[in-house]
PDB file of C-alpha atoms and ligand atoms in Angstrom:
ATOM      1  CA  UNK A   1     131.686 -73.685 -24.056  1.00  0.00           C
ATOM      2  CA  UNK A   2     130.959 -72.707 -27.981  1.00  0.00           C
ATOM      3  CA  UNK A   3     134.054 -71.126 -29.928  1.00  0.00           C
ATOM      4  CA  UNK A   4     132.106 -68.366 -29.982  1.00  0.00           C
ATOM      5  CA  UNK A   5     132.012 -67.818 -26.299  1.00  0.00           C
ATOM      6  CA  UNK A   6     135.685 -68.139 -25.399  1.00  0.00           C
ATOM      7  CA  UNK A   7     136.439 -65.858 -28.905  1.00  0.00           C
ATOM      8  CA  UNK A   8     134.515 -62.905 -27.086  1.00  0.00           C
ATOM      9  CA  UNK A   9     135.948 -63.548 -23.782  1.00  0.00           C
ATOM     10  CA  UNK A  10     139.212 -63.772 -25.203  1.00  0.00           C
ATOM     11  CA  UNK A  11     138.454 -60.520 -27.489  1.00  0.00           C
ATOM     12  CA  UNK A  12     137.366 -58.658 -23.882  1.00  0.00           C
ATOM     13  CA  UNK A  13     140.362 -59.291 -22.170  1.00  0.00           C
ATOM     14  CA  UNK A  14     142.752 -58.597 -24.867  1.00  0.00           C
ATOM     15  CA  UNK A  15     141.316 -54.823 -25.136  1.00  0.00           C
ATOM     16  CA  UNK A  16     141.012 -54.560 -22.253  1.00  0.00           C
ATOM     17  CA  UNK A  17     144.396 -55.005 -20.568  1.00  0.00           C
ATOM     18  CA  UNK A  18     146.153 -56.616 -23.327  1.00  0.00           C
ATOM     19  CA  UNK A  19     146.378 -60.778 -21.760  1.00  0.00           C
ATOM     20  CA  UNK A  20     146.422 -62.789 -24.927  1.00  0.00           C
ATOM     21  CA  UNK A  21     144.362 -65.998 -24.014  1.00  0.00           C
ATOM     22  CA  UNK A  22     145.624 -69.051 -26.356  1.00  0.00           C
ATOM     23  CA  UNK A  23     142.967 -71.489 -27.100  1.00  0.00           C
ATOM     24  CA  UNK A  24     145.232 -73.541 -24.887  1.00  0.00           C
ATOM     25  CA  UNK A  25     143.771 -71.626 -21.839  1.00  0.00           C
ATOM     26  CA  UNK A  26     140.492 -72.281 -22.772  1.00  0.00           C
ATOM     27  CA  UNK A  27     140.044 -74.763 -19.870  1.00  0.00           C
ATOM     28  CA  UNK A  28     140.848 -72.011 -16.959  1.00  0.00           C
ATOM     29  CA  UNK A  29     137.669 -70.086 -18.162  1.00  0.00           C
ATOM     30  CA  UNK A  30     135.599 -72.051 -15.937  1.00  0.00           C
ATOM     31  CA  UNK A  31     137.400 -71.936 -12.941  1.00  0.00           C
ATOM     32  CA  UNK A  32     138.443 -68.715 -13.109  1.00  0.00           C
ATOM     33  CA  UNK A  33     135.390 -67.150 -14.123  1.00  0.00           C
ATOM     34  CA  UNK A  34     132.899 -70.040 -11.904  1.00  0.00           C
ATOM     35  CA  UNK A  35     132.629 -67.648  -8.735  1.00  0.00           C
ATOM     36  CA  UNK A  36     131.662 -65.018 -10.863  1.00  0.00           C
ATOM     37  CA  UNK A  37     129.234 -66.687 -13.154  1.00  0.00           C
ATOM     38  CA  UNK A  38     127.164 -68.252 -10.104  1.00  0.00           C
ATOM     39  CA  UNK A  39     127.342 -64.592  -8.575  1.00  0.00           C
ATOM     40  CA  UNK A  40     125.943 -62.909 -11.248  1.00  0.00           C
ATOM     41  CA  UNK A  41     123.369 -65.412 -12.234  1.00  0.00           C
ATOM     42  CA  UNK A  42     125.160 -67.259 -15.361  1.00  0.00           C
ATOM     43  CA  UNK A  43     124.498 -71.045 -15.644  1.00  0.00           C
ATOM     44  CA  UNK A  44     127.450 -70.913 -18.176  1.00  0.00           C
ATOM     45  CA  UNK A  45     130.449 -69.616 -19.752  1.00  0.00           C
ATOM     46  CA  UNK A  46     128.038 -68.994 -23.366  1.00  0.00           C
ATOM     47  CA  UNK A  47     125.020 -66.891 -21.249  1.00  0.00           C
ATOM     48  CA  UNK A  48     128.493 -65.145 -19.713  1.00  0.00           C
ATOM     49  CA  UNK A  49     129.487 -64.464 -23.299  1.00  0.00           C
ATOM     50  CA  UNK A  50     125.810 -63.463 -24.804  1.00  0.00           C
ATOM     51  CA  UNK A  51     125.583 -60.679 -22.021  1.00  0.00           C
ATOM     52  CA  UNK A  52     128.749 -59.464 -22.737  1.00  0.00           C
ATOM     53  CA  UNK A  53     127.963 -58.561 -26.336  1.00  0.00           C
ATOM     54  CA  UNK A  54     125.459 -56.804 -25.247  1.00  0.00           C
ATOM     55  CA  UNK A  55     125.817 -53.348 -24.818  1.00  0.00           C
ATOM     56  CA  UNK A  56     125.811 -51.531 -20.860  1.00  0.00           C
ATOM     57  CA  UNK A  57     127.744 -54.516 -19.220  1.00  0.00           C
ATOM     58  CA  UNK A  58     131.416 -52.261 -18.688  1.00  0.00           C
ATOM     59  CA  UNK A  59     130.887 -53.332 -14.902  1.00  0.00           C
ATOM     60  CA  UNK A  60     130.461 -56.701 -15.452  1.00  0.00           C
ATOM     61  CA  UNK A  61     133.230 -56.485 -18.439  1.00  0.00           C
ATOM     62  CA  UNK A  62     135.820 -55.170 -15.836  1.00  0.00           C
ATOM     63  CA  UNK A  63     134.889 -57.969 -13.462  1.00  0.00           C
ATOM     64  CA  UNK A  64     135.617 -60.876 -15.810  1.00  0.00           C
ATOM     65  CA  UNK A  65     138.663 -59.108 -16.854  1.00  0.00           C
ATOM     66  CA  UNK A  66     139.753 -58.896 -13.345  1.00  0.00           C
ATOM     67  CA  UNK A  67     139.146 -62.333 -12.704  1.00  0.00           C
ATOM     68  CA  UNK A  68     140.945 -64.164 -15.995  1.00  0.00           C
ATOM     69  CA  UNK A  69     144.131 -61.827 -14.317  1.00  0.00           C
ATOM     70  CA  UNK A  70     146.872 -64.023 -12.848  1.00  0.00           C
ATOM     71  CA  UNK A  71     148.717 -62.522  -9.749  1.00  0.00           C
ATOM     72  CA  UNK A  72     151.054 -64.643  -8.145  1.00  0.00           C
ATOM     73  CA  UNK A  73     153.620 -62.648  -6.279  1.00  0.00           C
ATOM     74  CA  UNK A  74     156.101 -63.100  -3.376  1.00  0.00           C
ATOM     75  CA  UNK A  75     158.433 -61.369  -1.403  1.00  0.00           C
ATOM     76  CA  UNK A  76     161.855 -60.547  -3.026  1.00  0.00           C
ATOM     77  CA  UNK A  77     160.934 -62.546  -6.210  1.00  0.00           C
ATOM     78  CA  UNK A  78     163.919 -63.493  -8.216  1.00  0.00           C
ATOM     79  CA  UNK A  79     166.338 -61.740  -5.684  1.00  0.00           C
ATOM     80  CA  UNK A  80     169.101 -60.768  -8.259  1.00  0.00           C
ATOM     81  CA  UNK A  81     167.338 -57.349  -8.926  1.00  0.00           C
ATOM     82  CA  UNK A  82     166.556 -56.623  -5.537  1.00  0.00           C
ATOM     83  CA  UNK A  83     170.297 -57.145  -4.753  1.00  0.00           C
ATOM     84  CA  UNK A  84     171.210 -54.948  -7.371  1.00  0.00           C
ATOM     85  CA  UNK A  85     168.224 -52.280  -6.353  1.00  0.00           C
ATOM     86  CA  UNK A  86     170.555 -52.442  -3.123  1.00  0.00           C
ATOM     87  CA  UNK A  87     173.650 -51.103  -4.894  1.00  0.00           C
ATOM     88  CA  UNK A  88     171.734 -49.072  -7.061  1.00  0.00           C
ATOM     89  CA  UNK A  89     169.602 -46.726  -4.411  1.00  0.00           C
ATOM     90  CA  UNK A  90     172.603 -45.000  -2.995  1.00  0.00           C
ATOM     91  CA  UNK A  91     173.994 -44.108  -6.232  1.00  0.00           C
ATOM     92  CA  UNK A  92     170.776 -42.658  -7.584  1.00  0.00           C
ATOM     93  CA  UNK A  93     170.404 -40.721  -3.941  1.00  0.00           C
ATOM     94  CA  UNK A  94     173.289 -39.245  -3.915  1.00  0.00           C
ATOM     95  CA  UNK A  95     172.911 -37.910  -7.571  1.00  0.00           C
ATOM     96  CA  UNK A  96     169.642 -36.318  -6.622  1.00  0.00           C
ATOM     97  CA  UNK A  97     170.707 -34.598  -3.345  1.00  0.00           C
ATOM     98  CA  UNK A  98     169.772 -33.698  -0.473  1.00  0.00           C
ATOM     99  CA  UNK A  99     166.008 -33.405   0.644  1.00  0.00           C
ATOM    100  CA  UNK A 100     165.033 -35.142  -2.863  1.00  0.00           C
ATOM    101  CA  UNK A 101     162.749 -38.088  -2.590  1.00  0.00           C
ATOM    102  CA  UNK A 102     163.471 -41.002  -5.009  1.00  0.00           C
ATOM    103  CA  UNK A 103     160.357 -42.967  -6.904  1.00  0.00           C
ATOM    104  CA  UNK A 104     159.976 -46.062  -7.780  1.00  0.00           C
ATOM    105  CA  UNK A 105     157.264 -47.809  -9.424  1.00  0.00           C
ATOM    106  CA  UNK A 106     156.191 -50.850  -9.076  1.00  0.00           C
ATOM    107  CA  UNK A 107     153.484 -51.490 -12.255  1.00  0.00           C
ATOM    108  CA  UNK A 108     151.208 -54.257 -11.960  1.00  0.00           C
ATOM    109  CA  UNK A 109     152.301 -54.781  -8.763  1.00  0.00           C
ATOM    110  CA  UNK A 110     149.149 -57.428  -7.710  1.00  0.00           C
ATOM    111  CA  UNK A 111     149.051 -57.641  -3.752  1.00  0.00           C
ATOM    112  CA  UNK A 112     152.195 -55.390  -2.931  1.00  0.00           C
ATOM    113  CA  UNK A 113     154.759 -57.517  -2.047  1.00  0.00           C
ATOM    114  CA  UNK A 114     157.313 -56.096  -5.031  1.00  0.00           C
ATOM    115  CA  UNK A 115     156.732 -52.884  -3.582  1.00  0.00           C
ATOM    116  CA  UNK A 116     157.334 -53.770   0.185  1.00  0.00           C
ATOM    117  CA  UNK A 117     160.227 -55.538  -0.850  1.00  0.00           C
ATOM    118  CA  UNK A 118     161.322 -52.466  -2.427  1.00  0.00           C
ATOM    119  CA  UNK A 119     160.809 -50.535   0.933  1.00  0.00           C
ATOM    120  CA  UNK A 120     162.149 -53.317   2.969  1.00  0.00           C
ATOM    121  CA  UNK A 121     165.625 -52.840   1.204  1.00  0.00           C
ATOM    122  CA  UNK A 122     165.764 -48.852   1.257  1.00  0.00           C
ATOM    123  CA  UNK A 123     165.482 -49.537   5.230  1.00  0.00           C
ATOM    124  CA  UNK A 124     168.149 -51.738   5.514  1.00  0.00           C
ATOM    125  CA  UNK A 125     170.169 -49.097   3.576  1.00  0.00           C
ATOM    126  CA  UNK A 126     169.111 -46.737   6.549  1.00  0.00           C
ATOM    127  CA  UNK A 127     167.090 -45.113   3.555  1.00  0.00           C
ATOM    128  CA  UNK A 128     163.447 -45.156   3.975  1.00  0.00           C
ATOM    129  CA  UNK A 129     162.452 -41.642   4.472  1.00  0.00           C
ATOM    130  CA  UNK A 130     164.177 -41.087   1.232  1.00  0.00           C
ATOM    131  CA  UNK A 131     161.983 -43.234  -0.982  1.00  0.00           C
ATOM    132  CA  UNK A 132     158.341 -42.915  -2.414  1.00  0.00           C
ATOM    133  CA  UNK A 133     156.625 -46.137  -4.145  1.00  0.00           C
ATOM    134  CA  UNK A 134     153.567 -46.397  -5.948  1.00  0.00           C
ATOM    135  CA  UNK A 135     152.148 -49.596  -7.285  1.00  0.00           C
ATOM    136  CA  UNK A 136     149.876 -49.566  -9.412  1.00  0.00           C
ATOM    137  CA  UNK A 137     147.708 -52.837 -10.988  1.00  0.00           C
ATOM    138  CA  UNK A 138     144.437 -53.465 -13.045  1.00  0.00           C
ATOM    139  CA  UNK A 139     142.930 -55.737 -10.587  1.00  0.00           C
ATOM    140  CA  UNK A 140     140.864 -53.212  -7.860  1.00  0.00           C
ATOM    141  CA  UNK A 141     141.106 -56.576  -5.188  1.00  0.00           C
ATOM    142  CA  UNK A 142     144.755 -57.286  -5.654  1.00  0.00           C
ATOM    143  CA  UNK A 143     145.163 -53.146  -4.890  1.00  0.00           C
ATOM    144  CA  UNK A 144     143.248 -53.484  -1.589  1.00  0.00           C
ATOM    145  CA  UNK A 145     145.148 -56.484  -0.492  1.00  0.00           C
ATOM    146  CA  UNK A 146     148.125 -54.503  -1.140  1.00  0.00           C
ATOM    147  CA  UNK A 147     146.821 -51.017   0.716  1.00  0.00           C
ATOM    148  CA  UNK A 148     145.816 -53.547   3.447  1.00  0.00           C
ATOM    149  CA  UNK A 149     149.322 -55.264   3.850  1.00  0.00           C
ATOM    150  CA  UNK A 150     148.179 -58.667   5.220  1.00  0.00           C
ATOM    151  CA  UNK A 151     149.940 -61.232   4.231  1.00  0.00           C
ATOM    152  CA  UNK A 152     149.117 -65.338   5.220  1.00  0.00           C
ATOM    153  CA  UNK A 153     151.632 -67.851   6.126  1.00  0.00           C
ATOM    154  CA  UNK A 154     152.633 -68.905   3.331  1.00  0.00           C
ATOM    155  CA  UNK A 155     153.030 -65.993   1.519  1.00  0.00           C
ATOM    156  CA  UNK A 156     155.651 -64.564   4.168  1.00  0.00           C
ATOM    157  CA  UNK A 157     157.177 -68.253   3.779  1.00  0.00           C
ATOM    158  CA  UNK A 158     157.580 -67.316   0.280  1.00  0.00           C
ATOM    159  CA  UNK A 159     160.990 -65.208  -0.451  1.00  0.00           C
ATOM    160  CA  UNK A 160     161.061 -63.215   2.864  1.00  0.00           C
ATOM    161  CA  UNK A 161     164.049 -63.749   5.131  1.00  0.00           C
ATOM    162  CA  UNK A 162     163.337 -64.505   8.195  1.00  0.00           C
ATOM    163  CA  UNK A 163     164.897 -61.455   9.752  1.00  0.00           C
ATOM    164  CA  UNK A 164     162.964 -59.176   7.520  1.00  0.00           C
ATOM    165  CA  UNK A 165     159.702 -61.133   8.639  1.00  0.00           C
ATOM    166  CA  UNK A 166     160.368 -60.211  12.409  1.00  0.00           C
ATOM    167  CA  UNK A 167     161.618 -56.572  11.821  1.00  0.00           C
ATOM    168  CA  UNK A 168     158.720 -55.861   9.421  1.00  0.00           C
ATOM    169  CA  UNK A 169     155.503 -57.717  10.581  1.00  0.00           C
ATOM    170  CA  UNK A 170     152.880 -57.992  13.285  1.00  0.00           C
ATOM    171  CA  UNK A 171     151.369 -61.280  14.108  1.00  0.00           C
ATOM    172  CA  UNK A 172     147.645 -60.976  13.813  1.00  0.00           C
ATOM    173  CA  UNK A 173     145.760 -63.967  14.321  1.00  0.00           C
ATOM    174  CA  UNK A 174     146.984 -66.651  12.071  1.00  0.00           C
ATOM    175  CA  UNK A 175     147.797 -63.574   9.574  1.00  0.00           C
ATOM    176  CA  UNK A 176     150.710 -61.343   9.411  1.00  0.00           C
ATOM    177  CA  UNK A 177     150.644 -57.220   8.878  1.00  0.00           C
ATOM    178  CA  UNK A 178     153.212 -55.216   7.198  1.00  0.00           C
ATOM    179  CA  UNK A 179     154.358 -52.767   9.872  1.00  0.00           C
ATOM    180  CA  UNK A 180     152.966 -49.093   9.528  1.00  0.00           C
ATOM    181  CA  UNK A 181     156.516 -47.317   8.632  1.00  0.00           C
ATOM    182  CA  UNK A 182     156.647 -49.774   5.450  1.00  0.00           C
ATOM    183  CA  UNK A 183     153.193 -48.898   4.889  1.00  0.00           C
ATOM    184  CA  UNK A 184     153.581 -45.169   4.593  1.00  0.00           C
ATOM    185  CA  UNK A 185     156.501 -45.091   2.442  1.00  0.00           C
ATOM    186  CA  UNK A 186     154.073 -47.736  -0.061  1.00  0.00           C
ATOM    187  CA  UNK A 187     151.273 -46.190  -2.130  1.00  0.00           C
ATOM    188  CA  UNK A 188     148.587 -47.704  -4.496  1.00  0.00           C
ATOM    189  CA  UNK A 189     146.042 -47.248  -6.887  1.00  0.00           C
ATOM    190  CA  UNK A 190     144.341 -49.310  -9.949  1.00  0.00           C
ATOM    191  CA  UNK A 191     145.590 -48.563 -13.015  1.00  0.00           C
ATOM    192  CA  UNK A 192     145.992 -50.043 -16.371  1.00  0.00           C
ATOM    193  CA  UNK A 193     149.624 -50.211 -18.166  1.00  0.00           C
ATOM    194  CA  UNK A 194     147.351 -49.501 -21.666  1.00  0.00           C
ATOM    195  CA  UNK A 195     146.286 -46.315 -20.489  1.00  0.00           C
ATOM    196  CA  UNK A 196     147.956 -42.969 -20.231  1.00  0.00           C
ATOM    197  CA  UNK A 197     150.780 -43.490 -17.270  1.00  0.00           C
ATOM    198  CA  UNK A 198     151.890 -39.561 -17.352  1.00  0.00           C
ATOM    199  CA  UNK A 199     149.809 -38.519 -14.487  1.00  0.00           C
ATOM    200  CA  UNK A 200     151.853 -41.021 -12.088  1.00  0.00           C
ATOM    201  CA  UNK A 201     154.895 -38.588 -12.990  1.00  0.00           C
ATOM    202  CA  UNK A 202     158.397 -39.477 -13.241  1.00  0.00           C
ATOM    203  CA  UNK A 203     160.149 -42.346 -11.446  1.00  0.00           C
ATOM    204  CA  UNK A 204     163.908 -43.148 -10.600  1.00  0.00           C
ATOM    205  CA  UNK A 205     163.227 -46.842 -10.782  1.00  0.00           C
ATOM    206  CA  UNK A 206     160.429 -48.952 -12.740  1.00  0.00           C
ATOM    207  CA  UNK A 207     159.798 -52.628 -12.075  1.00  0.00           C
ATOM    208  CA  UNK A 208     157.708 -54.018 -14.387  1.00  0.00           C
ATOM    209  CA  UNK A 209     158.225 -57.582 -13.934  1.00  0.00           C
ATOM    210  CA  UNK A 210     155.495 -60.938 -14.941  1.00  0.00           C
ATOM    211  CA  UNK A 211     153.328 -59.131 -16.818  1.00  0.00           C
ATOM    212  CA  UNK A 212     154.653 -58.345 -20.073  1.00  0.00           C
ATOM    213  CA  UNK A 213     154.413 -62.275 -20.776  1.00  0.00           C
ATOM    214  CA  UNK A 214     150.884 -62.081 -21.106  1.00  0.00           C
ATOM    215  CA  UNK A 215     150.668 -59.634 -23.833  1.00  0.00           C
ATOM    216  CA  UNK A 216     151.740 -59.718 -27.591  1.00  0.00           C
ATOM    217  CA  UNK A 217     154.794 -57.964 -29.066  1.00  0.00           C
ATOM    218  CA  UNK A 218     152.992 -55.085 -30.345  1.00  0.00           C
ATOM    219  CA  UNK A 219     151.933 -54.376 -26.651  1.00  0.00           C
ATOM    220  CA  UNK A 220     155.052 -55.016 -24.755  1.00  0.00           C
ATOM    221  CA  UNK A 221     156.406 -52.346 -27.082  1.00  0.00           C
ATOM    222  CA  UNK A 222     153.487 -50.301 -26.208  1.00  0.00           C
ATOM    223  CA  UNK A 223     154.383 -50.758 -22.702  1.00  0.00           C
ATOM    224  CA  UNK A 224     157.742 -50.724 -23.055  1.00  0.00           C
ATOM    225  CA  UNK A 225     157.767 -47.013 -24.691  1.00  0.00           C
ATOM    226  CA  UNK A 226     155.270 -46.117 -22.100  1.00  0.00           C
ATOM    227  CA  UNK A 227     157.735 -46.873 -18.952  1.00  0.00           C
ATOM    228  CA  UNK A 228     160.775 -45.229 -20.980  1.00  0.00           C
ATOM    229  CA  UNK A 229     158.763 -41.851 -20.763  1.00  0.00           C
ATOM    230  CA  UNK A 230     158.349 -42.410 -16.858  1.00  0.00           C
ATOM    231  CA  UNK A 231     161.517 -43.136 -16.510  1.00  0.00           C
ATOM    232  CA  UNK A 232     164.707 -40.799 -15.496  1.00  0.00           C
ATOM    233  CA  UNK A 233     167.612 -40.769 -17.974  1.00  0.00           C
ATOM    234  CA  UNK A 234     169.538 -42.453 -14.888  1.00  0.00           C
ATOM    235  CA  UNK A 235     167.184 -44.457 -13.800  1.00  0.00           C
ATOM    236  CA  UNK A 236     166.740 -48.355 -13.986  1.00  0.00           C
ATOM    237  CA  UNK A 237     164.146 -50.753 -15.209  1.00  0.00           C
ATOM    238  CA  UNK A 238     163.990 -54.250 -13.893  1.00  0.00           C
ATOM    239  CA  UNK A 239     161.737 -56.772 -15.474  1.00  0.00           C
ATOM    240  CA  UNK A 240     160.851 -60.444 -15.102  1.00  0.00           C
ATOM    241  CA  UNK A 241     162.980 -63.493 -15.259  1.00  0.00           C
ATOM    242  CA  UNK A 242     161.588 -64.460 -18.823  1.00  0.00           C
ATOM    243  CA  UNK A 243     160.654 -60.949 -19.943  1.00  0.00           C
ATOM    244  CA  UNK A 244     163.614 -58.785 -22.465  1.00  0.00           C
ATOM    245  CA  UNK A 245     163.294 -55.370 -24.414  1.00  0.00           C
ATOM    246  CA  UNK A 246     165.317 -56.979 -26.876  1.00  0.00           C
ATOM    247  CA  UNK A 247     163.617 -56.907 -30.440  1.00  0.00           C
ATOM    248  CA  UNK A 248     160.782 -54.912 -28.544  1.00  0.00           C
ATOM    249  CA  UNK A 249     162.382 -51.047 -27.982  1.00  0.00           C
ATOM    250  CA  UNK A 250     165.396 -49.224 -28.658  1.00  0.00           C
ATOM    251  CA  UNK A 251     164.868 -47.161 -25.595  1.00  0.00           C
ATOM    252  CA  UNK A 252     166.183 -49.774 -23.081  1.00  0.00           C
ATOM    253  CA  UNK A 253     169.937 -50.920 -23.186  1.00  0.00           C
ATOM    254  CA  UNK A 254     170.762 -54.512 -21.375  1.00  0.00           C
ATOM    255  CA  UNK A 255     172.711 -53.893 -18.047  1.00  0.00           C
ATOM    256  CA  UNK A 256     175.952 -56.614 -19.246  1.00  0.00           C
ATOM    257  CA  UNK A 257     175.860 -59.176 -16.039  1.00  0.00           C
ATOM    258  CA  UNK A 258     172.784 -58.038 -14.764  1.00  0.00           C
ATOM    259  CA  UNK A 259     169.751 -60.833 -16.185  1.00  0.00           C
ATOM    260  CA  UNK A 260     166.228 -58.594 -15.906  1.00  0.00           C
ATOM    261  CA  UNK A 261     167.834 -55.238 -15.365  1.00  0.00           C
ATOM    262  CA  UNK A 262     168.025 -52.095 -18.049  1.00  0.00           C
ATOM    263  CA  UNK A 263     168.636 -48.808 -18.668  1.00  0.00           C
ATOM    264  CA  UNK A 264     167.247 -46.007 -20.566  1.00  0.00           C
ATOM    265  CA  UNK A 265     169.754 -45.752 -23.911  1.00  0.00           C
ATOM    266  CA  UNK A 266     171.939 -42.519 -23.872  1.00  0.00           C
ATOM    267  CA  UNK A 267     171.837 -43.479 -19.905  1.00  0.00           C
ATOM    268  CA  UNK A 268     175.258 -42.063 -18.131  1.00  0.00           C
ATOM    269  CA  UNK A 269     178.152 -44.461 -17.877  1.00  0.00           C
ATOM    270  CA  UNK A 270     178.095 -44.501 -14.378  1.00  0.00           C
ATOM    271  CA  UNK A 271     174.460 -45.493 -14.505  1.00  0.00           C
ATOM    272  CA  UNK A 272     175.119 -48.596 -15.775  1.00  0.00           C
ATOM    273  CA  UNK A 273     178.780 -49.744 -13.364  1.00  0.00           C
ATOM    274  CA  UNK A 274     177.026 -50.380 -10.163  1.00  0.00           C
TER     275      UNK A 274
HETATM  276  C1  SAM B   1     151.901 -62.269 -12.099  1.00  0.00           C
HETATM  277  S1  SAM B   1     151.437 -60.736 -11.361  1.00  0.00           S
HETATM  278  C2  SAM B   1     153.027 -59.968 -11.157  1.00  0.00           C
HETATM  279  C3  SAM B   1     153.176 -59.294  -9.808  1.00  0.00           C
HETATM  280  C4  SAM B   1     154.548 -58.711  -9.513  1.00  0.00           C
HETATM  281  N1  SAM B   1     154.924 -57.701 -10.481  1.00  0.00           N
HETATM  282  C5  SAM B   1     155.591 -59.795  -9.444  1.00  0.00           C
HETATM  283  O1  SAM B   1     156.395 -59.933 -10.370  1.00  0.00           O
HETATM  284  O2  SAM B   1     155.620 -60.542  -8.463  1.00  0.00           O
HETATM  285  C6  SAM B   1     150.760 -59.877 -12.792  1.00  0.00           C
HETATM  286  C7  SAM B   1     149.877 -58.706 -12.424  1.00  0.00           C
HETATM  287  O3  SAM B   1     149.654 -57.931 -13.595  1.00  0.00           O
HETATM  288  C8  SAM B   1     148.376 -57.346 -13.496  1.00  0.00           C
HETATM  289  N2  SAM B   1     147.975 -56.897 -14.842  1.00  0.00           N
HETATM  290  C9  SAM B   1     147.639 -57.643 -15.923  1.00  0.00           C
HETATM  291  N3  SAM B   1     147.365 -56.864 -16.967  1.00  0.00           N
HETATM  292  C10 SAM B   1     147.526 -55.585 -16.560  1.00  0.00           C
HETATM  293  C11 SAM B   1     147.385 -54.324 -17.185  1.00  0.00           C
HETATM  294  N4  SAM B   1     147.026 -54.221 -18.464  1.00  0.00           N
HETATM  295  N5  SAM B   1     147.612 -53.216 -16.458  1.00  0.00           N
HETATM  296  C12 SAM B   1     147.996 -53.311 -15.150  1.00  0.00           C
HETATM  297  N6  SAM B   1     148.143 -54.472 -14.501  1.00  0.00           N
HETATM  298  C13 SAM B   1     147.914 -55.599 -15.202  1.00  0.00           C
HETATM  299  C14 SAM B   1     147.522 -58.451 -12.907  1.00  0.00           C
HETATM  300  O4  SAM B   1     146.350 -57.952 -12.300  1.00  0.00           O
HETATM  301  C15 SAM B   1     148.496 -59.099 -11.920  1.00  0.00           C
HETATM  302  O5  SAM B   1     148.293 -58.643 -10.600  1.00  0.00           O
END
């Protein structure tokens, strides 16, 4: 592949949903992009490139995008913020009263398991028909793997207890399927964290976690001020185990004790002792 091919590839994505490729990463282009390239009819990463500076290709500009996306996920990733979601959800229930639904977003959410997760712990909390969650992520397949809520073996083997596995799944062939009241309490749709997020409304908790490490400073800020506007003056954000707001926004404040997890600055006292 020319330097000229990887430098518009690289450009694409980088507009496009703000992934910073290092020339470092230069050797992924081919597998990541190889199912794509013999679909379309490219014998190579430089025709791939040549059509893309072309004008008209926005379909086929999406797809690499899509493709040079990394979503690994898993059940209850980290677990420390899912055990303080678990402290947090009855607090921010209780402040919003009865009949109030609480919403929490989980952005780039890939194939859903964040936001099952999410669900998974409001029903062990007897709370389920008092949450809402939408995930939302750039890749349209990862967001019909998610709708779908199939997961394989292995990826229930990854994070899920056991118990949670038998309460909350079918066995479907060799598959497993995320039962139908976790499904209706779990929304999503494609969307892009670079675009304008006030149409998904306002949200009581944000998780935006392992995706801010593939953009540069100037767009984790970006995002960062994005999310604060989403998000409810008592509300919590949880990011990802090497992600921080520090030197990035003023709007978040570090929960002390609590690695990944922040609040909105100005956020009440008790917002922050849970
Ligand atoms: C590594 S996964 C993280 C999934 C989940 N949040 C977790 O922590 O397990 C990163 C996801 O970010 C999505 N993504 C990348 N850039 C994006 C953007 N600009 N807007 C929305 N989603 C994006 C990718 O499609 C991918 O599914």
């Amino acid at each position: 592949m020319s330097g000229a091919a990887f430098d518009t590839i690289a450009a694409l994505v980088r507009s496009r949903a703000g992934i910073v490729l290092g020339a470092d990463k230069a050797y992924m282009l081919d597998t990541r992009l190889g199912g794509l390239m013999r679909a379309e009819g490219f014998g190579n990463l430089d025709s791939l490139a040549a059509k893309l500076r072309s004008p008209g290709t926005e379909r086929l500009a999406a797809a690499v995008t899509e493709a040079l996306t990394t979503n690994e996920s898993f059940f209850f990733r980290d677990g420390k913020p899912f055990d303080h979601l678990r402290r947090v959800l009855p607090r921010l229930i209780s402040a919003r009263g009865a009949g109030a639904k609480l919403r929490v977003l989980s952005a780039a959410c890939s194939t859903g398991q964040e936001a099952y997760s999410v669900a998974m712990v409001a029903e062990s909390l007897g709370l389920l028909s008092r949450i809402e969650v939408v995930g939302t992520d750039l890749s349209v397949e990862v967001v019909r793997r998610a709708r779908e809520g199939v997961y394989s073996q292995f990826e229930v083997q990854r994070g899920l207890p056991v118990q949670m596995l038998v309460k909350h799944f079918k066995q479907e062939g060799g598959q497993w399927r995320i039962s139908e009241a976790m499904r209706a309490v779990a929304r999503f749709e494609t969307g892009n964290l670079l675009a304008d997020l006030r149409h998904l409304g306002r949200f009581d908790v944000v998780f935006c976690r392992n995706v801010l490490i593939y953009f540069d400073a100037p767009t984790k800020t970006r995002v960062l001020s994005a999310l604060a506007e989403r998000l409810a003056p008592d509300g919590v954000l949880y990011l990802g185990g090497a992600e921080t707001v520090l030197g990035l926004t003023d709007r978040f404040t570090v929960i002390e004790g609590e690695r990944g997890v922040y609040a909105p600055v100005g956020s009440p006292k008790q917002a922050l002792a849970v």
